[in-house]
Tab-separated table of C-alpha atoms in Angstrom:
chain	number	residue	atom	x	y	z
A	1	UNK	CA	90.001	-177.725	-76.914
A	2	UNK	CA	89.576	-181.369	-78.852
A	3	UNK	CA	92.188	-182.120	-81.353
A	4	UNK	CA	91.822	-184.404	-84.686
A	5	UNK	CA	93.042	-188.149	-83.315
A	6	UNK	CA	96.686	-188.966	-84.856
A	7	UNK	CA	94.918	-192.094	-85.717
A	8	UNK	CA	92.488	-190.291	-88.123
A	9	UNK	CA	95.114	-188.177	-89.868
A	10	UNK	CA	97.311	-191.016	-90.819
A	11	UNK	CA	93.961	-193.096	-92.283
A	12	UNK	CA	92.992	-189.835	-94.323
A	13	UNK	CA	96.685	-189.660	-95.502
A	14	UNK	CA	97.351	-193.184	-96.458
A	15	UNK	CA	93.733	-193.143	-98.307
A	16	UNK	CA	94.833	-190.121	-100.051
A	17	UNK	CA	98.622	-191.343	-100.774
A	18	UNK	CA	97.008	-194.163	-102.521
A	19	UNK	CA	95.109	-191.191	-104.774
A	20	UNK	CA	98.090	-189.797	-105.637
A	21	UNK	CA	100.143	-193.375	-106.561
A	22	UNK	CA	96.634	-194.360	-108.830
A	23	UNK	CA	97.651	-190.878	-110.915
A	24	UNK	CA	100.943	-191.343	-111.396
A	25	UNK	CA	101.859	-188.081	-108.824
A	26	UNK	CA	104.732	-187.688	-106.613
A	27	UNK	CA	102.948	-185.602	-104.208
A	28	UNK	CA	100.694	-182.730	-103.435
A	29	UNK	CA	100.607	-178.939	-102.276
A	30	UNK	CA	97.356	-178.314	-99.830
A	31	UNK	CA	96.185	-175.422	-99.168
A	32	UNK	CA	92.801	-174.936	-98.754
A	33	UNK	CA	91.516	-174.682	-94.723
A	34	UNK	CA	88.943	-177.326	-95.371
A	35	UNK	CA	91.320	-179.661	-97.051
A	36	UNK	CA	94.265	-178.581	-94.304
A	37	UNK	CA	92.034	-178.886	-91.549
A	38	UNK	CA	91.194	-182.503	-92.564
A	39	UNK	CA	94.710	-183.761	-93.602
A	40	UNK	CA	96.395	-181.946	-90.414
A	41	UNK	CA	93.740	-181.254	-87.870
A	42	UNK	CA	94.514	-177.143	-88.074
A	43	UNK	CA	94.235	-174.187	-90.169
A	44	UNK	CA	96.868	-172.578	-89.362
A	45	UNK	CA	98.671	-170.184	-92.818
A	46	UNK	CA	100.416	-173.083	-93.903
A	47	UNK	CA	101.129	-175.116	-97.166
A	48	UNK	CA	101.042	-179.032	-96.843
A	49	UNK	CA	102.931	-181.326	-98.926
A	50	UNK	CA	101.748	-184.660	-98.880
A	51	UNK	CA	104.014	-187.244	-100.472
A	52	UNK	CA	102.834	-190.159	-102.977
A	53	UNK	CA	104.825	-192.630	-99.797
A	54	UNK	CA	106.635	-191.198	-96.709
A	55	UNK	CA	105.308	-188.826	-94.095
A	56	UNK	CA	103.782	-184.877	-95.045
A	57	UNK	CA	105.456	-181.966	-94.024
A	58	UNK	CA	103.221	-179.130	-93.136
A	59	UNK	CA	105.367	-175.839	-93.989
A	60	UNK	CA	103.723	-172.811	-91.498
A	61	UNK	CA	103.588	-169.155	-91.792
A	62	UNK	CA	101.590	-168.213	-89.013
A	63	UNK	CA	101.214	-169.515	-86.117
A	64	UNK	CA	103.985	-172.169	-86.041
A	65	UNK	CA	103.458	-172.830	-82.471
A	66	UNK	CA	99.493	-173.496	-82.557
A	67	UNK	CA	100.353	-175.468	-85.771
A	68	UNK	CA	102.899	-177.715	-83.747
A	69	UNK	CA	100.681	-178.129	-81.180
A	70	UNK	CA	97.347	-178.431	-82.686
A	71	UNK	CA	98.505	-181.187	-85.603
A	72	UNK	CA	99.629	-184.885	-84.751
A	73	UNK	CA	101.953	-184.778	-87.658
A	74	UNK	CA	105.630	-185.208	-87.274
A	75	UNK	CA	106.941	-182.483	-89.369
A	76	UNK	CA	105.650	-179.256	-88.995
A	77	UNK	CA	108.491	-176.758	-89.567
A	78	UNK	CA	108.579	-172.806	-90.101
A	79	UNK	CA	108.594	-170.924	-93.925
A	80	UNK	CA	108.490	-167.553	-94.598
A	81	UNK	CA	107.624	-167.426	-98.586
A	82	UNK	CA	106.704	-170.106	-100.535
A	83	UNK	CA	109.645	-170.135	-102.619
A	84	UNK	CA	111.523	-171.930	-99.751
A	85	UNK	CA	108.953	-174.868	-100.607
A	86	UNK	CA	111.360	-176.850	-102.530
A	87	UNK	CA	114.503	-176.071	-100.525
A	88	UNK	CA	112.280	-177.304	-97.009
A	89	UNK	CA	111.161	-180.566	-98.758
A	90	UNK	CA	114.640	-181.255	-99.668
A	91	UNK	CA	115.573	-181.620	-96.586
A	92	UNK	CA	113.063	-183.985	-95.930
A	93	UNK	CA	114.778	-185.946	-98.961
A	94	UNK	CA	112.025	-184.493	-101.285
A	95	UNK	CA	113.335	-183.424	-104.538
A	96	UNK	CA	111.314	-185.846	-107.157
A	97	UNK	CA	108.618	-183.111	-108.690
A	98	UNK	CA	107.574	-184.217	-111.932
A	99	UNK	CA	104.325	-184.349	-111.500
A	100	UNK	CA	101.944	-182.431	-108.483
A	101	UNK	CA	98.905	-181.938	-107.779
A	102	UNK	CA	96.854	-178.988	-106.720
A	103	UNK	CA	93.781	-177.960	-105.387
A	104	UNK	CA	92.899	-176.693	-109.202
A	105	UNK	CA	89.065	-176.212	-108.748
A	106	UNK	CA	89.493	-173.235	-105.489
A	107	UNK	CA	93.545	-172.699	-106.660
A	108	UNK	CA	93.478	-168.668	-107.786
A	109	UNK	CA	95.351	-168.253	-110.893
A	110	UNK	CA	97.594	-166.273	-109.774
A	111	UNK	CA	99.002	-168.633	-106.908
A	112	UNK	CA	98.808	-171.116	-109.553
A	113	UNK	CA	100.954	-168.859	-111.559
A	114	UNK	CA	103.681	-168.784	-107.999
A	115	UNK	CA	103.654	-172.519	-108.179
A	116	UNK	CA	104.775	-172.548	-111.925
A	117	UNK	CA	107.752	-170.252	-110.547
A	118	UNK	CA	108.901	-172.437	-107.908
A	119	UNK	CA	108.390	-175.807	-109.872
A	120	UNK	CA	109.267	-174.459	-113.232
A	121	UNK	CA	109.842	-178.163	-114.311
A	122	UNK	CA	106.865	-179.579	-112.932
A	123	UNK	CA	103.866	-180.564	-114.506
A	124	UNK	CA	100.617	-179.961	-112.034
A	125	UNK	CA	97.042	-181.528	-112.292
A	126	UNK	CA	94.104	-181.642	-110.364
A	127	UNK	CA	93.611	-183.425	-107.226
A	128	UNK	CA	90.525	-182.064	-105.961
A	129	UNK	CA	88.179	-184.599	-107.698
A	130	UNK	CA	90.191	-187.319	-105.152
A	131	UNK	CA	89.976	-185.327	-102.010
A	132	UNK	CA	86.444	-185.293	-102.792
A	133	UNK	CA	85.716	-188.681	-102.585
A	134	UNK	CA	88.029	-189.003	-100.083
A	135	UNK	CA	85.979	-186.693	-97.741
A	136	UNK	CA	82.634	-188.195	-98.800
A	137	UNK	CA	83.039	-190.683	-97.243
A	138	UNK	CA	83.399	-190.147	-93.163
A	139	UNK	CA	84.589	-191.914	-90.478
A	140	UNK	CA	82.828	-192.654	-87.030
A	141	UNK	CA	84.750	-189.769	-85.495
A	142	UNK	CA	83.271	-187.606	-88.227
A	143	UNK	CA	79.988	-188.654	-88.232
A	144	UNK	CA	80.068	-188.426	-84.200
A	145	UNK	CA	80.634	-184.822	-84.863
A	146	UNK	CA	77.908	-184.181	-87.257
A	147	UNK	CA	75.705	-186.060	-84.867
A	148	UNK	CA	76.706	-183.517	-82.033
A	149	UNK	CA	76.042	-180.158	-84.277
A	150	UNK	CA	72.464	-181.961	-84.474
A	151	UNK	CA	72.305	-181.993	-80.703
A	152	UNK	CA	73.445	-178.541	-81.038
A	153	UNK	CA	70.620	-177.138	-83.691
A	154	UNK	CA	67.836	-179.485	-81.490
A	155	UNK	CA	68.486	-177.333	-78.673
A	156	UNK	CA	68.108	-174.211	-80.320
A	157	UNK	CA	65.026	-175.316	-82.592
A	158	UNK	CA	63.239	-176.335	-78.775
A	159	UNK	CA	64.335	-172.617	-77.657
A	160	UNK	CA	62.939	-170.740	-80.125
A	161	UNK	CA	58.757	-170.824	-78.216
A	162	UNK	CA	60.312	-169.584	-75.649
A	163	UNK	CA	61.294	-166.128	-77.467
A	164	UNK	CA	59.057	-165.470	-80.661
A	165	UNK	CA	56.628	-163.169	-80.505
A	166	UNK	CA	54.357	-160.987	-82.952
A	167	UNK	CA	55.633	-158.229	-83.916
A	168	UNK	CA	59.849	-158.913	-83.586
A	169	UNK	CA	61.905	-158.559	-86.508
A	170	UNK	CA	63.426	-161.083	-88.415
A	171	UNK	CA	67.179	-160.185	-87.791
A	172	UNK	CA	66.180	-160.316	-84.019
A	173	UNK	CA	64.560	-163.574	-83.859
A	174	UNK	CA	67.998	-164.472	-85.870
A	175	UNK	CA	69.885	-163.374	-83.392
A	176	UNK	CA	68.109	-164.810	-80.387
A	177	UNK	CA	68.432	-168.220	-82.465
A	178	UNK	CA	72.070	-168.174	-83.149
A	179	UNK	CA	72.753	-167.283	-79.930
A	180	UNK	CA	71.485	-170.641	-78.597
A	181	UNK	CA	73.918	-172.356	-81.095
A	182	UNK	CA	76.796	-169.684	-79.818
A	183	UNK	CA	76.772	-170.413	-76.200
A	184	UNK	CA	76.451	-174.376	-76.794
A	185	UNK	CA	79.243	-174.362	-78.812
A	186	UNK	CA	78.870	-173.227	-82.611
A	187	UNK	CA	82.365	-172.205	-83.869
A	188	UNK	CA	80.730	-169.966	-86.690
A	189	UNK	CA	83.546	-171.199	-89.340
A	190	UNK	CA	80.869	-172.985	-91.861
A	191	UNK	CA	82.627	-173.419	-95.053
A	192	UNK	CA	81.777	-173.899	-99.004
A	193	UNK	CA	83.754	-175.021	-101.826
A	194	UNK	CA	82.020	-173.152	-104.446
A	195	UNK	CA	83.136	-169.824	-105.935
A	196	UNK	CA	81.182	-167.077	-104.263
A	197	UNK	CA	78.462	-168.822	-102.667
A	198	UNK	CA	78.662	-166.848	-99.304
A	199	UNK	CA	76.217	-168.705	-96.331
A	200	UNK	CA	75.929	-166.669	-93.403
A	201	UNK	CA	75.072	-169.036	-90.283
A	202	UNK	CA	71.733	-169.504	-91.556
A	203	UNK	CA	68.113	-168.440	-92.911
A	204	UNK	CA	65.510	-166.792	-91.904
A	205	UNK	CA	62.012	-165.577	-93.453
A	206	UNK	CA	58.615	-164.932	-92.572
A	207	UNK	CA	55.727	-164.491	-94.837
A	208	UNK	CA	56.454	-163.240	-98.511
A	209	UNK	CA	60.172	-162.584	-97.527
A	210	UNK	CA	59.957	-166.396	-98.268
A	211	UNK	CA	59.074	-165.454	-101.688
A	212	UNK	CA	62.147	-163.131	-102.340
A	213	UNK	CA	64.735	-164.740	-104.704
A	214	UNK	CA	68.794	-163.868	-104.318
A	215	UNK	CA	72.119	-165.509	-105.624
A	216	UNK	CA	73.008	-168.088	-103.391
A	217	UNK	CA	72.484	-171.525	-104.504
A	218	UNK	CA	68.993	-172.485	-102.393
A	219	UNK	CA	65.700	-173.024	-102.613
A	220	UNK	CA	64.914	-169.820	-100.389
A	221	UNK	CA	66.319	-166.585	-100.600
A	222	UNK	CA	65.213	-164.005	-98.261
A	223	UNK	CA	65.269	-159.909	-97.784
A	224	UNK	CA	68.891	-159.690	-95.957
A	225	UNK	CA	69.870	-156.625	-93.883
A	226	UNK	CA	71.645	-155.174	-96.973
A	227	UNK	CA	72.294	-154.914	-100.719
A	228	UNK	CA	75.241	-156.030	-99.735
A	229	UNK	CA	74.436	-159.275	-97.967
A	230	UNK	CA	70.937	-159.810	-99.690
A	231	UNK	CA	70.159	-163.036	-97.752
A	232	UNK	CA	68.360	-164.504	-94.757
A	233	UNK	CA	66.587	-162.753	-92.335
A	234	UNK	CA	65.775	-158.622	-92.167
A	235	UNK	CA	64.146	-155.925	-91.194
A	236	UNK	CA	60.507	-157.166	-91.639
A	237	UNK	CA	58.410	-157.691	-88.684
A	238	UNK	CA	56.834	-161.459	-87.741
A	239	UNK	CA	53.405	-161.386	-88.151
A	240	UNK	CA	50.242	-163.615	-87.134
A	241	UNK	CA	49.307	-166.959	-89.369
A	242	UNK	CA	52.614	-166.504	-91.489
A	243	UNK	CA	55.332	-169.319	-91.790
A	244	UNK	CA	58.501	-168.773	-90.021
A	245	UNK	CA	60.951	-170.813	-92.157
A	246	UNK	CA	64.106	-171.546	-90.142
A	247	UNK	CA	67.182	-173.213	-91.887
A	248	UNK	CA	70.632	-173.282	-90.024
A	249	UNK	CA	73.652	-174.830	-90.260
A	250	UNK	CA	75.465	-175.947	-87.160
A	251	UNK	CA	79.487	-176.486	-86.804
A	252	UNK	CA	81.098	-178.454	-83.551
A	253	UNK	CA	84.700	-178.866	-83.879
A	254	UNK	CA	84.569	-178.359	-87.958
A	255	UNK	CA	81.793	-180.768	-89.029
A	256	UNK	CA	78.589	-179.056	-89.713
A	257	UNK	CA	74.934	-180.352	-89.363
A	258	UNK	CA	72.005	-178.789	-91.639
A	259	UNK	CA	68.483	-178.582	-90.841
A	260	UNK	CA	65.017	-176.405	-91.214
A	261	UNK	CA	62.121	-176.356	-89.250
A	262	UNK	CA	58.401	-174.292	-89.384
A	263	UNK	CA	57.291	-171.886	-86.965
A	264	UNK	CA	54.127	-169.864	-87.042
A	265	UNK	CA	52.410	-167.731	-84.482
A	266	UNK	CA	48.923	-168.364	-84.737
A	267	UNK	CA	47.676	-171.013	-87.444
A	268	UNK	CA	48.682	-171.096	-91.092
A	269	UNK	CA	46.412	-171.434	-94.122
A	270	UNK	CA	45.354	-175.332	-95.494
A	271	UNK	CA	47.499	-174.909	-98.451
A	272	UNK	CA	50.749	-174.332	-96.643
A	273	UNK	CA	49.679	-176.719	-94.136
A	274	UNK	CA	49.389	-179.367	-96.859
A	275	UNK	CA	52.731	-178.414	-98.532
A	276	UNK	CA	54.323	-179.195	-95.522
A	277	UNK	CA	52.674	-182.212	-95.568
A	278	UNK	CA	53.686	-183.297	-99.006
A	279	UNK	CA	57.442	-182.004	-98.298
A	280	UNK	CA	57.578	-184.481	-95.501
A	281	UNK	CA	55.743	-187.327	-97.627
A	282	UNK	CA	58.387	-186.608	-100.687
A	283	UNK	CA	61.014	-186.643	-98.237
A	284	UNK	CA	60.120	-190.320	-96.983
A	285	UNK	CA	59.332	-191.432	-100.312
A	286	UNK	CA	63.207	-190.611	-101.280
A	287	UNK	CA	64.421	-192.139	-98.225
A	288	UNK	CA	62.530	-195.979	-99.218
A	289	UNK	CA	64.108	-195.780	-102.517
A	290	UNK	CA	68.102	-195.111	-101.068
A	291	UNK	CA	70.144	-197.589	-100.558
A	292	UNK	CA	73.807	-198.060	-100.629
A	293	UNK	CA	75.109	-197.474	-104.259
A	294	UNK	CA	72.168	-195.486	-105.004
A	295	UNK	CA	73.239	-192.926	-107.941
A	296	UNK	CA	72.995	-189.558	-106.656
A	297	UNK	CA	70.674	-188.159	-109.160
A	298	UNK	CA	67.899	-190.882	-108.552
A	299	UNK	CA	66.600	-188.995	-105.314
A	300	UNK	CA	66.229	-185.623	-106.880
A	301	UNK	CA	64.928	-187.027	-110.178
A	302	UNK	CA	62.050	-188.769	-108.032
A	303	UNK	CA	61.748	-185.806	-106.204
A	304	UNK	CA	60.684	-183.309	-109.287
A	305	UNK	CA	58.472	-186.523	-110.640
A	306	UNK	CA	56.506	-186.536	-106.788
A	307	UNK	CA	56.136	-182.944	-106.935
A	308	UNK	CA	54.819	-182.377	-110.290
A	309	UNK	CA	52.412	-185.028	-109.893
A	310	UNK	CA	51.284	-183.394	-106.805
A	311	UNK	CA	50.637	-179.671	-108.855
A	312	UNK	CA	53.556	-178.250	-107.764
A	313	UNK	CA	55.610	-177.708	-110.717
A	314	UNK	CA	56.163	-174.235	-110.162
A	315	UNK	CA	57.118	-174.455	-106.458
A	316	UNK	CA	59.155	-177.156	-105.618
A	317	UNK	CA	63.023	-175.990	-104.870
A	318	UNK	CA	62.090	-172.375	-105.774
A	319	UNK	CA	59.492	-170.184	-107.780
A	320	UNK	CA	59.243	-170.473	-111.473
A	321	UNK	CA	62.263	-169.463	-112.993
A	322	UNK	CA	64.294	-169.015	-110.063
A	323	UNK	CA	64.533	-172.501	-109.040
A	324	UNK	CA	67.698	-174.642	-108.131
A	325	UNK	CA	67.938	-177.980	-109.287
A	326	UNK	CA	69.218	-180.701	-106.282
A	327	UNK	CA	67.028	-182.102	-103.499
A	328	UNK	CA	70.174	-182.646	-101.115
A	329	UNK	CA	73.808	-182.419	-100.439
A	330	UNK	CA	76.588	-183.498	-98.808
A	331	UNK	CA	77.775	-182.352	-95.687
A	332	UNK	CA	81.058	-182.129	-93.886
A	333	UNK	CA	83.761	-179.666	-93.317
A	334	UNK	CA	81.803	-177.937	-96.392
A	335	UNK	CA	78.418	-177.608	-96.958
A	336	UNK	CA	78.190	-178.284	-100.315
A	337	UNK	CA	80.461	-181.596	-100.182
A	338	UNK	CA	79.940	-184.706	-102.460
A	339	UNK	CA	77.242	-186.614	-102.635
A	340	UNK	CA	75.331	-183.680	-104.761
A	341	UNK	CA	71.606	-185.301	-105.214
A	342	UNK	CA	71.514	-183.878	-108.680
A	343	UNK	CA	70.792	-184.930	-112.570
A	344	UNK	CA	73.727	-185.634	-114.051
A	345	UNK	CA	75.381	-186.676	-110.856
A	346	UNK	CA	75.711	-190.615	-110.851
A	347	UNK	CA	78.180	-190.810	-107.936
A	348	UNK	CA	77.035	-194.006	-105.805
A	349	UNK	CA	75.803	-193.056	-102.593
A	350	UNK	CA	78.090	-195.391	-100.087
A	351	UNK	CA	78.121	-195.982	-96.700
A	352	UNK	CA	79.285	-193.070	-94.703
A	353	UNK	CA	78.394	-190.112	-96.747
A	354	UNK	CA	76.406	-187.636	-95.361
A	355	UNK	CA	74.043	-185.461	-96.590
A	356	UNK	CA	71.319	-182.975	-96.045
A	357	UNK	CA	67.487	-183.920	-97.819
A	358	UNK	CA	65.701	-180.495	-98.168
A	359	UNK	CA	62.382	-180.583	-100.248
A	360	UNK	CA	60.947	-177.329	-100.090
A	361	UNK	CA	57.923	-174.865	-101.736
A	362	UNK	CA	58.346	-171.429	-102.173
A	363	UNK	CA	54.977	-169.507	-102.841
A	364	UNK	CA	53.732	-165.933	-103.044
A	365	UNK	CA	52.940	-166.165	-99.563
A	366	UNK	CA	56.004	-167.653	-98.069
A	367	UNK	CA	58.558	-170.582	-98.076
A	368	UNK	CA	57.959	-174.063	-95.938
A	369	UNK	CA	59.131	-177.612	-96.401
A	370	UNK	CA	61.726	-179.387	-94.706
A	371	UNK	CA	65.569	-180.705	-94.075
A	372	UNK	CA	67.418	-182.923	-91.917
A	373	UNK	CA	70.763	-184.092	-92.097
A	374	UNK	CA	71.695	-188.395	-92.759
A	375	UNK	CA	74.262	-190.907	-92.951
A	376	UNK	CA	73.931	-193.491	-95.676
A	377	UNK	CA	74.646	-196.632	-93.973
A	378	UNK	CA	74.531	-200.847	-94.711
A	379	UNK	CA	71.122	-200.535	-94.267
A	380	UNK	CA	70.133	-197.375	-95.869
A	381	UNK	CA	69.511	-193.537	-94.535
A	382	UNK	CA	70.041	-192.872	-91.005
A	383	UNK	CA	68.582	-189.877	-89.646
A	384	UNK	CA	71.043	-187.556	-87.725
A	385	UNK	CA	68.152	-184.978	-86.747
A	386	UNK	CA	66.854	-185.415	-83.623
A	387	UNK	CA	63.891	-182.567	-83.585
A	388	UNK	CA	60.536	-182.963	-84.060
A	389	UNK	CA	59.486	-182.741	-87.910
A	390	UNK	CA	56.553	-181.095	-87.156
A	391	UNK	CA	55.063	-177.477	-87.733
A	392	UNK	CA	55.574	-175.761	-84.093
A	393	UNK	CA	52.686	-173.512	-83.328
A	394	UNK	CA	53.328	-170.647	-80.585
A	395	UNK	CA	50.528	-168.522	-79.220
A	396	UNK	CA	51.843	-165.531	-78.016
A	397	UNK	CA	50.677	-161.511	-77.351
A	398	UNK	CA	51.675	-158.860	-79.602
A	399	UNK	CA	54.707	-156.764	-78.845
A	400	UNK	CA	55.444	-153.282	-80.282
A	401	UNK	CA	58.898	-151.898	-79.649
């Protein structure tokens, strides 16, 4: 099992000490896995306190031993409740708490309301908006990892010929697909930030399921298995000259890696041929324009411009009124990380964020377009996706069950 390098936790806490010293805060309670994970390299039940200047002390619940050994920090200790926070910290000479800050955009209320307890005198504000720049911006090490889930989703993306067939459903070709990602590696453990926005390991449709709408914030919905899970891929069967949309996530060692591809089992009609097409063109159009310090908003605003121009104002992102509005995000531990490409969101894209470009059309007869993961670097975009960007035909016969 890899661990986090000492060497990266201490550059991710001195980044995010300086944070803290810009607000005026003496310190900050963590306790989000994400945000653990990437300040302590495990996600054990914990709560981390991360001091304006001097070292953190990451107070465990459960499991204090795989929290000792999985973290390179020097004070991981045991706690029971979280009232012994401020009694644990004093012994670490920690007793200055004025003014913390929290997690306030994921913090329930009601932990929020257990902080006000313990820290009766304290006065808390939000740190989230500075571990999110904080994490926008990755590393080597990071980006390595990203790079690797890529490797990962390849693989499985090259596999999938060698199992689709007419006639299978879609939970079963989901299933044969993951199951590449499983046995190379995939923890499983992808993450968001925002409230509700459950993302099983990825999406499948075929045909019109393409065309069905749900909650989650994407371009493409999908049937599900379930009411309660109505997402992804489901009971229909794959038939002849439909697109097979495939969008997955990937996650080695935390990071994740985002990327869809087109299937189809026989040949598909000229207009979804040519949407593809255009996806792929709009895609490359955005990437000319990036640069470093790009404003996030300028890809997605080009983005609805190219795909009005080219008649698809009710397609692009979504049908009609179902629509989302971004062309990309950022990727990380989360998948919906900063940069958002977005209007409204004028965030400079800098060197070392990463982020997923996914122009997509949703019609009557089914979803297709494209995504692949990226690094902004000095230069501009780097592609992290490694497979073919191509529409993969497979001739196969018929199978009935």
């Amino acid at each position: 099992m890899d661990f986090t390098p000492k060497s990266e936790i201490e550059t991710r806490t001195y980044n995010f000490q300086k944070k803290l010293t810009d607000q005026g805060l003496d310190g900050a309670i963590i306790v989000l896995n994400s945000d653990m994970f990437y300040f302590t390299g495990t996600v054990q039940n914990s709560f981390l306190y991360i001091p304006a200047g001097g070292e953190p002390v990451l107070m465990v619940k459960k499991s204090l031993r795989r929290g000792q050994e999985e973290s390179p920090l020097k004070n991981v200790v045991s706690l029971k409740s979280p009232k012994e926070i401020p009694g644990i910290l004093a012994a670490f000479n920690y007793t200055g708490f004025d003014k913390i800050g929290l997690e306030l955009d994921v913090l329930p209320f009601n932990i929020y309301k257990t902080y006000k307890k313990i820290f009766p005198n304290t006065e808390f504000s939000d740190i989230s908006p500075a571990i999110k720049e904080i994490r926008a911006v990755k590393s080597s090490y990071e980006i390595e990892l990203i790079r690797n889930a890529l490797g990962v989703i390849d693989k499985a993306f090259l596999a999938v010929p060698s199992f689709l067939h007419e006639g299978m459903l879609e939970i079963e070709l989901a299933a044969l697909f993951e199951a590449e990602m499983r046995k190379r590696g995939y923890s499983g453990g992808r993450k968001m930030r925002a409230f509700n926005q459950d993302f099983f390991f990825g999406n499948i449709c075929t045909g019109n399921s393409g065309f069905c709408p749900n909650f989650f914030d994407g371009p493409v919905g999908g049937l599900g298995v379930t009411v309660s899970h109505p997402q992804g891929a489901g009971w229909k069967r794959i038939n002849r000259n439909e697109a097979i949309y495939i969008d997955y996530t990937c996650v080695i060692q935390g990071y994740t890696g985002d990327q869809t591809r087109i299937f189809c089992i026989g040949e598909l009609n000229p207009r979804m041929v040519k949407a593809f097409e255009d996806a792929v063109l709009i895609e490359s159009e955005i990437l000319k324009v990036m640069k470093p310090g790009t404003p996030a908003e300028e890809p997605y605003l080009l983005a609805v411009k190219l795909a009005e121009e080219m008649g698809y104002k009710d397609n692009f992102m979504g049908y009609k009124e179902d629509k989302v509005k971004f062309i990309g995000h950022g990727i990380g531990l989360e998948l919906d990380e900063w940069p958002i490409l977005a209007k409204g969101f004028k965030t400079p894209i800098m060197p070392g964020m990463t982020f997923a470009l996914e122009p997509k059309f949703v019609f009557p007869e089914g979803a297709i377009g494209t995504e692949n993961s990226f690094v902004m670097t000095e230069n501009g975009p780097e592609s992290l996706s490694i497979t073919p960007e191509v529409i993969t035909y497979v001739k196969t016969n018929s199978f009935t069950s």
